[in-house]
mmCIF file of C-alpha atoms in Angstrom:
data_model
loop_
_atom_site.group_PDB
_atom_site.id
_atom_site.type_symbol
_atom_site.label_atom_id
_atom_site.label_comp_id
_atom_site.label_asym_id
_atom_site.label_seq_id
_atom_site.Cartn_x
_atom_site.Cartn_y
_atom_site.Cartn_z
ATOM 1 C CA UNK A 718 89.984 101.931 92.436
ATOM 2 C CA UNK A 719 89.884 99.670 95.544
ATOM 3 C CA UNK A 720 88.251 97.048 94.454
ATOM 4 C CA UNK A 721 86.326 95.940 91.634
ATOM 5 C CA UNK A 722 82.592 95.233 91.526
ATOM 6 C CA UNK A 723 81.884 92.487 89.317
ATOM 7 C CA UNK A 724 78.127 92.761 89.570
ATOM 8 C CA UNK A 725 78.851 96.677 88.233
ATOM 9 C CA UNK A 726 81.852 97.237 87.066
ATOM 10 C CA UNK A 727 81.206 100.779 86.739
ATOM 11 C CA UNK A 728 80.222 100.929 90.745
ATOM 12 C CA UNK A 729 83.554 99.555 92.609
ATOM 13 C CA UNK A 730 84.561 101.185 95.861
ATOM 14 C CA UNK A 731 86.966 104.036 94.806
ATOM 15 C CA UNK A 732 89.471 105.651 97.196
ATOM 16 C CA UNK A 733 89.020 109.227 96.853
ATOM 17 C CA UNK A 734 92.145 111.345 97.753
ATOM 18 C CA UNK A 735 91.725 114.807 96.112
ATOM 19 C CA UNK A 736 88.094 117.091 96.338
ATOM 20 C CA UNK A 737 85.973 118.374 93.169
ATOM 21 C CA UNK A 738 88.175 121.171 92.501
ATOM 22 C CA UNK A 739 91.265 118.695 92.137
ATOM 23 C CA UNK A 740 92.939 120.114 96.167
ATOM 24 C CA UNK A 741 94.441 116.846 97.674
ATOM 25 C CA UNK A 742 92.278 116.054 100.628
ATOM 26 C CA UNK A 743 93.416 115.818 104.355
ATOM 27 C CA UNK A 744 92.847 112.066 104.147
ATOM 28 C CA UNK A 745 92.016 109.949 101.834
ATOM 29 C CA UNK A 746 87.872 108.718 101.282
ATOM 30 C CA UNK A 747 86.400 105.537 100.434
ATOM 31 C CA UNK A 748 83.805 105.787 98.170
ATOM 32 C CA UNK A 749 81.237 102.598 97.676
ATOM 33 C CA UNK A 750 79.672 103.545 94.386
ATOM 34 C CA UNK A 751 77.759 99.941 94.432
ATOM 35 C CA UNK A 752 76.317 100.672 97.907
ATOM 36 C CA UNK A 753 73.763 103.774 96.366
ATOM 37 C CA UNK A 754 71.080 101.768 95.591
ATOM 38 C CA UNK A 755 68.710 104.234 93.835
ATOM 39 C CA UNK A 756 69.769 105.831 90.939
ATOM 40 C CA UNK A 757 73.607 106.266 91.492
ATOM 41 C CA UNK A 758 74.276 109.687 92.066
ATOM 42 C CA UNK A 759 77.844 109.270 91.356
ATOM 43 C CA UNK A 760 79.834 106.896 89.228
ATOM 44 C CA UNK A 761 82.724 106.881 86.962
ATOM 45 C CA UNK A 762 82.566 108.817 83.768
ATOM 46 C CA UNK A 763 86.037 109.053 82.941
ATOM 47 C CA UNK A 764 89.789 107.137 83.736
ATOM 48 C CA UNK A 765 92.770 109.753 84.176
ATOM 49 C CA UNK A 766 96.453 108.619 84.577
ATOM 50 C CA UNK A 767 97.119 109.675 88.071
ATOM 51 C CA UNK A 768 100.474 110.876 87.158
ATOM 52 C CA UNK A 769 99.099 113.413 84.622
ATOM 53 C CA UNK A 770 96.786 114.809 87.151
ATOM 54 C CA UNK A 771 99.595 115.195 90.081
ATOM 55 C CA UNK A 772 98.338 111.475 91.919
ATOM 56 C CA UNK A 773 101.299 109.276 93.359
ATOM 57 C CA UNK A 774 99.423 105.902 93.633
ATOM 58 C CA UNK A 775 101.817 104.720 95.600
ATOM 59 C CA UNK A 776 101.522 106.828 98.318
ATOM 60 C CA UNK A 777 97.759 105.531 98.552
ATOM 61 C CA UNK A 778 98.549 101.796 98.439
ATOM 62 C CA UNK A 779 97.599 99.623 101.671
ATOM 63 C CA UNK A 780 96.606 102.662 103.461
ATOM 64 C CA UNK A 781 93.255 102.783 105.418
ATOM 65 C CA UNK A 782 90.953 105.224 104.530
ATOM 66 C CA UNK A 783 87.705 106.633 105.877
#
């Protein structure tokens, strides 16, 4: 998570780094969950421990996404 939404918590802008089938992507993706305004086609359904699932988080921290 980037940054929380406190109007949705369930909605915050999400920094997306690896693709559906788990591949780490090219470059990381922010995601604005908040900003679909009709019936969210994605949100979050589940929270993994990055480390379990192969994510350094601190190789994402303060970098710009796109």
């Amino acid at each position: 998570m980037k940054q929380f939404n406190h109007e949705a918590p369930i909605r915050p802008l999400v920094v997306l780094v690896t693709d559906e089938a788990g591949r780490h992507r090219p470059t990381p993706l922010d995601l604005d969950l908040a900003a679909q305004f009709c019936q969210p086609k994605q949100k979050i359904a589940s929270i993994l421990d990055p480390i379990n699932v192969g994510i350094n988080p601190s190789l994402y921290l303060d970098k710009e996404a796109t």
